[in-house]
PDB file of C-alpha atoms in Angstrom:
ATOM      1  CA  UNK A   1       0.000   0.000   0.000  1.00  0.00           C
ATOM      2  CA  UNK A   2       1.357   3.393  -0.984  1.00  0.00           C
ATOM      3  CA  UNK A   3       2.116   5.738   1.878  1.00  0.00           C
ATOM      4  CA  UNK A   4       4.770   8.112   0.626  1.00  0.00           C
ATOM      5  CA  UNK A   5       5.674  11.166   2.652  1.00  0.00           C
ATOM      6  CA  UNK A   6       6.113  14.269   0.525  1.00  0.00           C
ATOM      7  CA  UNK A   7       7.179  17.742   1.559  1.00  0.00           C
ATOM      8  CA  UNK A   8       5.596  20.515  -0.501  1.00  0.00           C
ATOM      9  CA  UNK A   9       6.945  24.064  -0.180  1.00  0.00           C
ATOM     10  CA  UNK A  10       4.496  26.552  -1.748  1.00  0.00           C
ATOM     11  CA  UNK A  11       6.343  29.684  -2.873  1.00  0.00           C
ATOM     12  CA  UNK A  12       5.202  32.941  -4.444  1.00  0.00           C
ATOM     13  CA  UNK A  13       6.858  36.311  -4.841  1.00  0.00           C
ATOM     14  CA  UNK A  14       3.760  38.464  -4.401  1.00  0.00           C
ATOM     15  CA  UNK A  15       3.931  38.705  -0.618  1.00  0.00           C
ATOM     16  CA  UNK A  16       2.208  41.803   0.709  1.00  0.00           C
ATOM     17  CA  UNK A  17       4.333  42.783   3.705  1.00  0.00           C
ATOM     18  CA  UNK A  18       7.810  41.991   2.352  1.00  0.00           C
ATOM     19  CA  UNK A  19       8.029  41.874  -1.431  1.00  0.00           C
ATOM     20  CA  UNK A  20      10.155  39.134  -2.999  1.00  0.00           C
ATOM     21  CA  UNK A  21      11.133  37.888   0.445  1.00  0.00           C
ATOM     22  CA  UNK A  22      11.600  34.290  -0.712  1.00  0.00           C
ATOM     23  CA  UNK A  23      14.477  35.181  -3.022  1.00  0.00           C
ATOM     24  CA  UNK A  24      16.232  37.481  -0.551  1.00  0.00           C
ATOM     25  CA  UNK A  25      19.696  36.082   0.116  1.00  0.00           C
ATOM     26  CA  UNK A  26      20.723  34.514   3.415  1.00  0.00           C
ATOM     27  CA  UNK A  27      24.348  33.576   3.115  1.00  0.00           C
ATOM     28  CA  UNK A  28      24.821  32.438  -0.455  1.00  0.00           C
ATOM     29  CA  UNK A  29      21.260  31.291  -1.098  1.00  0.00           C
ATOM     30  CA  UNK A  30      17.693  32.595  -1.383  1.00  0.00           C
ATOM     31  CA  UNK A  31      15.544  32.114   1.696  1.00  0.00           C
ATOM     32  CA  UNK A  32      13.362  29.393   0.165  1.00  0.00           C
ATOM     33  CA  UNK A  33      16.479  27.319  -0.598  1.00  0.00           C
ATOM     34  CA  UNK A  34      17.225  27.167   3.133  1.00  0.00           C
ATOM     35  CA  UNK A  35      13.727  25.841   3.804  1.00  0.00           C
ATOM     36  CA  UNK A  36      14.176  23.253   1.055  1.00  0.00           C
ATOM     37  CA  UNK A  37      17.555  22.148   2.392  1.00  0.00           C
ATOM     38  CA  UNK A  38      16.175  21.711   5.917  1.00  0.00           C
ATOM     39  CA  UNK A  39      13.246  19.661   4.605  1.00  0.00           C
ATOM     40  CA  UNK A  40      15.540  17.319   2.669  1.00  0.00           C
ATOM     41  CA  UNK A  41      17.373  16.472   5.899  1.00  0.00           C
ATOM     42  CA  UNK A  42      14.175  15.081   7.465  1.00  0.00           C
ATOM     43  CA  UNK A  43      12.532  11.669   7.036  1.00  0.00           C
ATOM     44  CA  UNK A  44      10.400  12.912   4.149  1.00  0.00           C
ATOM     45  CA  UNK A  45      10.673  10.660   1.089  1.00  0.00           C
ATOM     46  CA  UNK A  46      10.552  13.567  -1.372  1.00  0.00           C
ATOM     47  CA  UNK A  47      10.578  17.361  -1.214  1.00  0.00           C
ATOM     48  CA  UNK A  48       9.433  19.833  -3.886  1.00  0.00           C
ATOM     49  CA  UNK A  49       9.181  23.586  -4.197  1.00  0.00           C
ATOM     50  CA  UNK A  50       5.798  24.478  -5.707  1.00  0.00           C
ATOM     51  CA  UNK A  51       5.636  27.779  -7.557  1.00  0.00           C
ATOM     52  CA  UNK A  52       4.297  29.618 -10.552  1.00  0.00           C
ATOM     53  CA  UNK A  53       6.958  32.316 -10.493  1.00  0.00           C
ATOM     54  CA  UNK A  54       9.642  32.037 -13.175  1.00  0.00           C
ATOM     55  CA  UNK A  55      12.227  33.777 -10.957  1.00  0.00           C
ATOM     56  CA  UNK A  56      11.906  31.028  -8.348  1.00  0.00           C
ATOM     57  CA  UNK A  57      11.851  28.296 -10.998  1.00  0.00           C
ATOM     58  CA  UNK A  58      15.083  29.625 -12.518  1.00  0.00           C
ATOM     59  CA  UNK A  59      16.791  29.569  -9.133  1.00  0.00           C
ATOM     60  CA  UNK A  60      15.525  26.033  -8.531  1.00  0.00           C
ATOM     61  CA  UNK A  61      17.098  24.970 -11.809  1.00  0.00           C
ATOM     62  CA  UNK A  62      20.362  26.685 -10.931  1.00  0.00           C
ATOM     63  CA  UNK A  63      20.537  24.942  -7.539  1.00  0.00           C
ATOM     64  CA  UNK A  64      19.128  21.572  -8.720  1.00  0.00           C
ATOM     65  CA  UNK A  65      16.131  21.933  -6.421  1.00  0.00           C
ATOM     66  CA  UNK A  66      13.163  19.659  -7.183  1.00  0.00           C
ATOM     67  CA  UNK A  67      10.209  21.818  -8.153  1.00  0.00           C
ATOM     68  CA  UNK A  68       6.662  21.602  -9.456  1.00  0.00           C
ATOM     69  CA  UNK A  69       5.449  24.360 -11.750  1.00  0.00           C
ATOM     70  CA  UNK A  70       1.949  25.468 -10.750  1.00  0.00           C
ATOM     71  CA  UNK A  71      -0.397  28.175 -11.891  1.00  0.00           C
ATOM     72  CA  UNK A  72       0.176  31.644 -10.430  1.00  0.00           C
ATOM     73  CA  UNK A  73      -3.516  32.128  -9.657  1.00  0.00           C
ATOM     74  CA  UNK A  74      -3.698  30.345  -6.304  1.00  0.00           C
ATOM     75  CA  UNK A  75      -4.886  32.419  -3.354  1.00  0.00           C
ATOM     76  CA  UNK A  76      -3.071  30.372  -0.707  1.00  0.00           C
ATOM     77  CA  UNK A  77      -0.463  27.678  -0.162  1.00  0.00           C
ATOM     78  CA  UNK A  78      -3.033  24.926   0.365  1.00  0.00           C
ATOM     79  CA  UNK A  79      -4.387  25.369  -3.156  1.00  0.00           C
ATOM     80  CA  UNK A  80      -0.862  25.346  -4.575  1.00  0.00           C
ATOM     81  CA  UNK A  81       0.011  22.161  -2.664  1.00  0.00           C
ATOM     82  CA  UNK A  82      -3.135  20.477  -3.972  1.00  0.00           C
ATOM     83  CA  UNK A  83      -2.229  21.201  -7.576  1.00  0.00           C
ATOM     84  CA  UNK A  84       1.310  19.923  -6.980  1.00  0.00           C
ATOM     85  CA  UNK A  85      -0.006  16.776  -5.289  1.00  0.00           C
ATOM     86  CA  UNK A  86      -2.233  16.114  -8.303  1.00  0.00           C
ATOM     87  CA  UNK A  87       0.706  16.560 -10.681  1.00  0.00           C
ATOM     88  CA  UNK A  88       2.661  14.067  -8.554  1.00  0.00           C
ATOM     89  CA  UNK A  89      -0.293  11.619  -8.664  1.00  0.00           C
ATOM     90  CA  UNK A  90      -0.277  11.193  -4.892  1.00  0.00           C
ATOM     91  CA  UNK A  91      -2.647   8.608  -3.430  1.00  0.00           C
ATOM     92  CA  UNK A  92      -5.335   9.257  -0.810  1.00  0.00           C
ATOM     93  CA  UNK A  93      -3.273   7.883   2.084  1.00  0.00           C
ATOM     94  CA  UNK A  94       0.014   9.512   1.080  1.00  0.00           C
ATOM     95  CA  UNK A  95       1.329  11.855   3.769  1.00  0.00           C
ATOM     96  CA  UNK A  96       1.941  15.498   2.860  1.00  0.00           C
ATOM     97  CA  UNK A  97       3.702  18.207   4.844  1.00  0.00           C
ATOM     98  CA  UNK A  98       2.933  21.735   3.706  1.00  0.00           C
ATOM     99  CA  UNK A  99       6.001  23.815   4.653  1.00  0.00           C
ATOM    100  CA  UNK A 100       5.920  27.550   4.061  1.00  0.00           C
ATOM    101  CA  UNK A 101       8.919  28.804   2.092  1.00  0.00           C
ATOM    102  CA  UNK A 102       9.452  31.591   4.630  1.00  0.00           C
ATOM    103  CA  UNK A 103      10.401  29.169   7.447  1.00  0.00           C
ATOM    104  CA  UNK A 104      14.204  29.030   6.950  1.00  0.00           C
ATOM    105  CA  UNK A 105      14.811  28.050  10.594  1.00  0.00           C
ATOM    106  CA  UNK A 106      12.691  24.894  10.483  1.00  0.00           C
ATOM    107  CA  UNK A 107      14.542  21.812  11.737  1.00  0.00           C
ATOM    108  CA  UNK A 108      14.374  18.229  10.541  1.00  0.00           C
ATOM    109  CA  UNK A 109      13.181  17.262  14.033  1.00  0.00           C
ATOM    110  CA  UNK A 110      10.115  19.494  13.636  1.00  0.00           C
ATOM    111  CA  UNK A 111       9.066  17.753  10.427  1.00  0.00           C
ATOM    112  CA  UNK A 112       9.858  14.278  11.747  1.00  0.00           C
ATOM    113  CA  UNK A 113       7.694  15.003  14.806  1.00  0.00           C
ATOM    114  CA  UNK A 114       4.745  15.855  12.574  1.00  0.00           C
ATOM    115  CA  UNK A 115       5.109  12.672  10.535  1.00  0.00           C
ATOM    116  CA  UNK A 116       5.384  10.569  13.694  1.00  0.00           C
ATOM    117  CA  UNK A 117       2.366  12.116  15.434  1.00  0.00           C
ATOM    118  CA  UNK A 118       0.203  12.088  12.321  1.00  0.00           C
ATOM    119  CA  UNK A 119       0.866   8.435  11.551  1.00  0.00           C
ATOM    120  CA  UNK A 120       0.506   7.109  15.098  1.00  0.00           C
ATOM    121  CA  UNK A 121      -3.088   8.302  15.621  1.00  0.00           C
ATOM    122  CA  UNK A 122      -5.794   7.658  13.012  1.00  0.00           C
ATOM    123  CA  UNK A 123      -8.058  10.267  14.634  1.00  0.00           C
ATOM    124  CA  UNK A 124      -5.762  13.073  13.470  1.00  0.00           C
ATOM    125  CA  UNK A 125      -6.860  14.704  10.221  1.00  0.00           C
ATOM    126  CA  UNK A 126      -4.308  17.515  10.389  1.00  0.00           C
ATOM    127  CA  UNK A 127      -1.200  17.880  12.536  1.00  0.00           C
ATOM    128  CA  UNK A 128       0.547  21.197  13.056  1.00  0.00           C
ATOM    129  CA  UNK A 129       3.013  22.908  15.413  1.00  0.00           C
ATOM    130  CA  UNK A 130       3.152  25.660  18.016  1.00  0.00           C
ATOM    131  CA  UNK A 131       5.615  27.323  20.358  1.00  0.00           C
ATOM    132  CA  UNK A 132       5.259  29.003  23.751  1.00  0.00           C
ATOM    133  CA  UNK A 133       5.996  32.681  23.327  1.00  0.00           C
ATOM    134  CA  UNK A 134       5.141  35.934  25.051  1.00  0.00           C
ATOM    135  CA  UNK A 135       2.732  37.892  22.883  1.00  0.00           C
ATOM    136  CA  UNK A 136       0.576  40.896  23.665  1.00  0.00           C
ATOM    137  CA  UNK A 137      -1.756  42.605  21.195  1.00  0.00           C
ATOM    138  CA  UNK A 138       0.250  41.342  18.212  1.00  0.00           C
ATOM    139  CA  UNK A 139      -2.129  40.426  15.410  1.00  0.00           C
ATOM    140  CA  UNK A 140       0.714  38.902  13.396  1.00  0.00           C
ATOM    141  CA  UNK A 141       0.866  36.111  15.991  1.00  0.00           C
ATOM    142  CA  UNK A 142      -1.932  33.580  15.631  1.00  0.00           C
ATOM    143  CA  UNK A 143      -2.715  31.981  18.980  1.00  0.00           C
ATOM    144  CA  UNK A 144      -3.999  28.484  19.628  1.00  0.00           C
ATOM    145  CA  UNK A 145      -6.096  27.043  22.413  1.00  0.00           C
ATOM    146  CA  UNK A 146      -5.690  23.281  22.748  1.00  0.00           C
ATOM    147  CA  UNK A 147      -7.137  20.673  25.097  1.00  0.00           C
ATOM    148  CA  UNK A 148      -5.245  18.200  27.288  1.00  0.00           C
ATOM    149  CA  UNK A 149      -4.733  15.830  24.328  1.00  0.00           C
ATOM    150  CA  UNK A 150      -3.283  18.526  22.029  1.00  0.00           C
ATOM    151  CA  UNK A 151      -6.476  18.886  19.994  1.00  0.00           C
ATOM    152  CA  UNK A 152      -6.963  22.436  18.717  1.00  0.00           C
ATOM    153  CA  UNK A 153     -10.120  24.082  20.040  1.00  0.00           C
ATOM    154  CA  UNK A 154      -9.720  27.493  18.411  1.00  0.00           C
ATOM    155  CA  UNK A 155      -7.202  29.838  16.800  1.00  0.00           C
ATOM    156  CA  UNK A 156      -7.292  33.635  16.694  1.00  0.00           C
ATOM    157  CA  UNK A 157      -5.252  36.771  16.126  1.00  0.00           C
ATOM    158  CA  UNK A 158      -6.697  38.023  19.400  1.00  0.00           C
ATOM    159  CA  UNK A 159      -4.927  37.216  22.678  1.00  0.00           C
ATOM    160  CA  UNK A 160      -6.444  33.891  23.675  1.00  0.00           C
ATOM    161  CA  UNK A 161      -6.849  32.718  26.318  1.00  0.00           C
ATOM    162  CA  UNK A 162      -7.496  36.145  27.817  1.00  0.00           C
ATOM    163  CA  UNK A 163      -5.162  37.352  30.557  1.00  0.00           C
ATOM    164  CA  UNK A 164      -4.619  40.763  32.120  1.00  0.00           C
ATOM    165  CA  UNK A 165      -0.937  39.953  32.528  1.00  0.00           C
ATOM    166  CA  UNK A 166       1.814  39.534  29.969  1.00  0.00           C
ATOM    167  CA  UNK A 167       1.892  35.760  29.600  1.00  0.00           C
ATOM    168  CA  UNK A 168       3.113  33.192  27.115  1.00  0.00           C
ATOM    169  CA  UNK A 169       0.673  32.073  24.444  1.00  0.00           C
ATOM    170  CA  UNK A 170       0.650  29.094  22.112  1.00  0.00           C
ATOM    171  CA  UNK A 171       1.786  30.670  18.850  1.00  0.00           C
ATOM    172  CA  UNK A 172       0.837  28.693  15.767  1.00  0.00           C
ATOM    173  CA  UNK A 173       3.514  27.762  13.229  1.00  0.00           C
ATOM    174  CA  UNK A 174       2.210  27.494   9.669  1.00  0.00           C
ATOM    175  CA  UNK A 175       3.377  23.969   8.883  1.00  0.00           C
ATOM    176  CA  UNK A 176       0.708  21.314   8.270  1.00  0.00           C
ATOM    177  CA  UNK A 177       0.686  17.545   7.914  1.00  0.00           C
ATOM    178  CA  UNK A 178      -2.255  15.660   6.363  1.00  0.00           C
ATOM    179  CA  UNK A 179      -2.929  12.980   3.801  1.00  0.00           C
ATOM    180  CA  UNK A 180      -3.955  13.681   0.230  1.00  0.00           C
ATOM    181  CA  UNK A 181      -7.574  12.701   0.914  1.00  0.00           C
ATOM    182  CA  UNK A 182      -7.875  15.334   3.631  1.00  0.00           C
ATOM    183  CA  UNK A 183      -6.189  17.946   1.434  1.00  0.00           C
ATOM    184  CA  UNK A 184      -8.724  17.199  -1.322  1.00  0.00           C
ATOM    185  CA  UNK A 185     -11.621  17.582   1.124  1.00  0.00           C
ATOM    186  CA  UNK A 186     -10.304  20.865   2.529  1.00  0.00           C
ATOM    187  CA  UNK A 187     -10.470  22.563  -0.866  1.00  0.00           C
ATOM    188  CA  UNK A 188     -14.169  21.748  -1.199  1.00  0.00           C
ATOM    189  CA  UNK A 189     -14.961  23.997   1.758  1.00  0.00           C
ATOM    190  CA  UNK A 190     -15.657  27.648   1.118  1.00  0.00           C
ATOM    191  CA  UNK A 191     -14.296  30.482   3.221  1.00  0.00           C
ATOM    192  CA  UNK A 192     -16.654  31.270   6.068  1.00  0.00           C
ATOM    193  CA  UNK A 193     -17.397  34.668   7.540  1.00  0.00           C
ATOM    194  CA  UNK A 194     -15.330  33.721  10.584  1.00  0.00           C
ATOM    195  CA  UNK A 195     -12.289  32.756   8.507  1.00  0.00           C
ATOM    196  CA  UNK A 196     -12.551  35.978   6.514  1.00  0.00           C
ATOM    197  CA  UNK A 197     -12.806  38.019   9.715  1.00  0.00           C
ATOM    198  CA  UNK A 198      -9.711  36.460  11.307  1.00  0.00           C
ATOM    199  CA  UNK A 199      -7.904  35.852   7.999  1.00  0.00           C
ATOM    200  CA  UNK A 200      -6.713  32.464   9.269  1.00  0.00           C
ATOM    201  CA  UNK A 201      -7.092  29.478   6.975  1.00  0.00           C
ATOM    202  CA  UNK A 202      -6.939  26.941   9.804  1.00  0.00           C
ATOM    203  CA  UNK A 203     -10.350  28.132  11.012  1.00  0.00           C
ATOM    204  CA  UNK A 204     -11.883  26.547   7.904  1.00  0.00           C
ATOM    205  CA  UNK A 205     -10.572  23.163   9.017  1.00  0.00           C
ATOM    206  CA  UNK A 206     -12.018  23.546  12.504  1.00  0.00           C
ATOM    207  CA  UNK A 207     -15.386  24.788  11.290  1.00  0.00           C
ATOM    208  CA  UNK A 208     -15.741  21.733   9.078  1.00  0.00           C
ATOM    209  CA  UNK A 209     -15.116  19.399  12.004  1.00  0.00           C
ATOM    210  CA  UNK A 210     -11.628  18.293  11.059  1.00  0.00           C
ATOM    211  CA  UNK A 211      -9.565  16.948  13.945  1.00  0.00           C
ATOM    212  CA  UNK A 212      -6.592  19.291  14.170  1.00  0.00           C
ATOM    213  CA  UNK A 213      -3.835  18.506  16.655  1.00  0.00           C
ATOM    214  CA  UNK A 214      -0.871  20.717  17.484  1.00  0.00           C
ATOM    215  CA  UNK A 215       2.472  19.834  19.054  1.00  0.00           C
ATOM    216  CA  UNK A 216       4.963  22.033  20.843  1.00  0.00           C
ATOM    217  CA  UNK A 217       8.476  22.608  19.581  1.00  0.00           C
ATOM    218  CA  UNK A 218      11.309  24.116  21.621  1.00  0.00           C
ATOM    219  CA  UNK A 219      13.629  25.514  18.932  1.00  0.00           C
ATOM    220  CA  UNK A 220      13.294  29.058  17.652  1.00  0.00           C
ATOM    221  CA  UNK A 221      11.302  29.413  14.445  1.00  0.00           C
ATOM    222  CA  UNK A 222      10.661  32.670  12.641  1.00  0.00           C
ATOM    223  CA  UNK A 223       8.001  32.825   9.956  1.00  0.00           C
ATOM    224  CA  UNK A 224       9.383  35.713   7.921  1.00  0.00           C
ATOM    225  CA  UNK A 225       6.711  38.311   7.148  1.00  0.00           C
ATOM    226  CA  UNK A 226       8.556  41.566   7.815  1.00  0.00           C
ATOM    227  CA  UNK A 227      11.998  43.013   7.165  1.00  0.00           C
ATOM    228  CA  UNK A 228      12.715  42.868  10.904  1.00  0.00           C
ATOM    229  CA  UNK A 229      11.950  39.137  10.962  1.00  0.00           C
ATOM    230  CA  UNK A 230      14.038  38.549   7.850  1.00  0.00           C
ATOM    231  CA  UNK A 231      17.035  40.307   9.381  1.00  0.00           C
ATOM    232  CA  UNK A 232      16.629  38.317  12.605  1.00  0.00           C
ATOM    233  CA  UNK A 233      16.506  34.997  10.747  1.00  0.00           C
ATOM    234  CA  UNK A 234      19.395  36.020   8.520  1.00  0.00           C
ATOM    235  CA  UNK A 235      21.514  36.957  11.517  1.00  0.00           C
ATOM    236  CA  UNK A 236      20.844  33.655  13.293  1.00  0.00           C
ATOM    237  CA  UNK A 237      21.612  31.564  10.216  1.00  0.00           C
ATOM    238  CA  UNK A 238      24.752  33.421   9.171  1.00  0.00           C
ATOM    239  CA  UNK A 239      26.231  33.054  12.671  1.00  0.00           C
ATOM    240  CA  UNK A 240      25.973  29.256  12.437  1.00  0.00           C
ATOM    241  CA  UNK A 241      29.180  28.325  10.601  1.00  0.00           C
ATOM    242  CA  UNK A 242      28.545  24.577  10.874  1.00  0.00           C
ATOM    243  CA  UNK A 243      25.190  24.994   9.186  1.00  0.00           C
ATOM    244  CA  UNK A 244      26.639  27.212   6.464  1.00  0.00           C
ATOM    245  CA  UNK A 245      29.255  24.568   5.680  1.00  0.00           C
ATOM    246  CA  UNK A 246      26.522  21.922   5.399  1.00  0.00           C
ATOM    247  CA  UNK A 247      24.299  23.916   3.063  1.00  0.00           C
ATOM    248  CA  UNK A 248      27.282  24.997   0.938  1.00  0.00           C
ATOM    249  CA  UNK A 249      28.249  21.346   0.510  1.00  0.00           C
ATOM    250  CA  UNK A 250      24.641  20.412  -0.345  1.00  0.00           C
ATOM    251  CA  UNK A 251      24.361  22.970  -3.151  1.00  0.00           C
ATOM    252  CA  UNK A 252      27.921  22.692  -4.439  1.00  0.00           C
TER     253      UNK A 252
END
């Protein structure tokens, strides 16, 4: 029975807050190439960049990065991953990890954790990640509330659960694990008023009664949306000489 695990990295240049962020250089390579390299070090069977942008495709060719050319019309990464999964002829029970291209600090252990948790419990439709982090009135941070078994109850840009004091929240990390059947079902659901209000795609999964579970990671991850976040990620990566030697050898 087929049960491949495939990492799909949806990439587009038309980001609103930081234009062309995915091809901004960190060390010798564009940011998305760092995400790809990290994913290839995990237990995933295959990894592909999924994009409709010729600039990204050209850099994939230059670096010998596996890529899937998709249409440029997709409104989100889930749609782009679905098209790529169709092109790859994935089967219903094949495992997919949707990894945002702007997560250059992701570790192989993060992705391996998702695969392990997703496959060990048949009740899980979607597995994702979170970190404990202090956050106060920051709408860029999406916060999770989970139950004692790690099942997600709700997600919001508001500070949930409410506290009058500055406390740590569960900050969602936009990496998802599901099988192809679930991915196909997700795209049949239309955006609800609640999802549009919060502008959080995960709400669609919850509203349609999908079992979403989230697991804590300890390492620092920075989803790059702003120039400040890019510079922080760049600084952390370029200080790690051992890592730079590894990625240089990988792309040489």
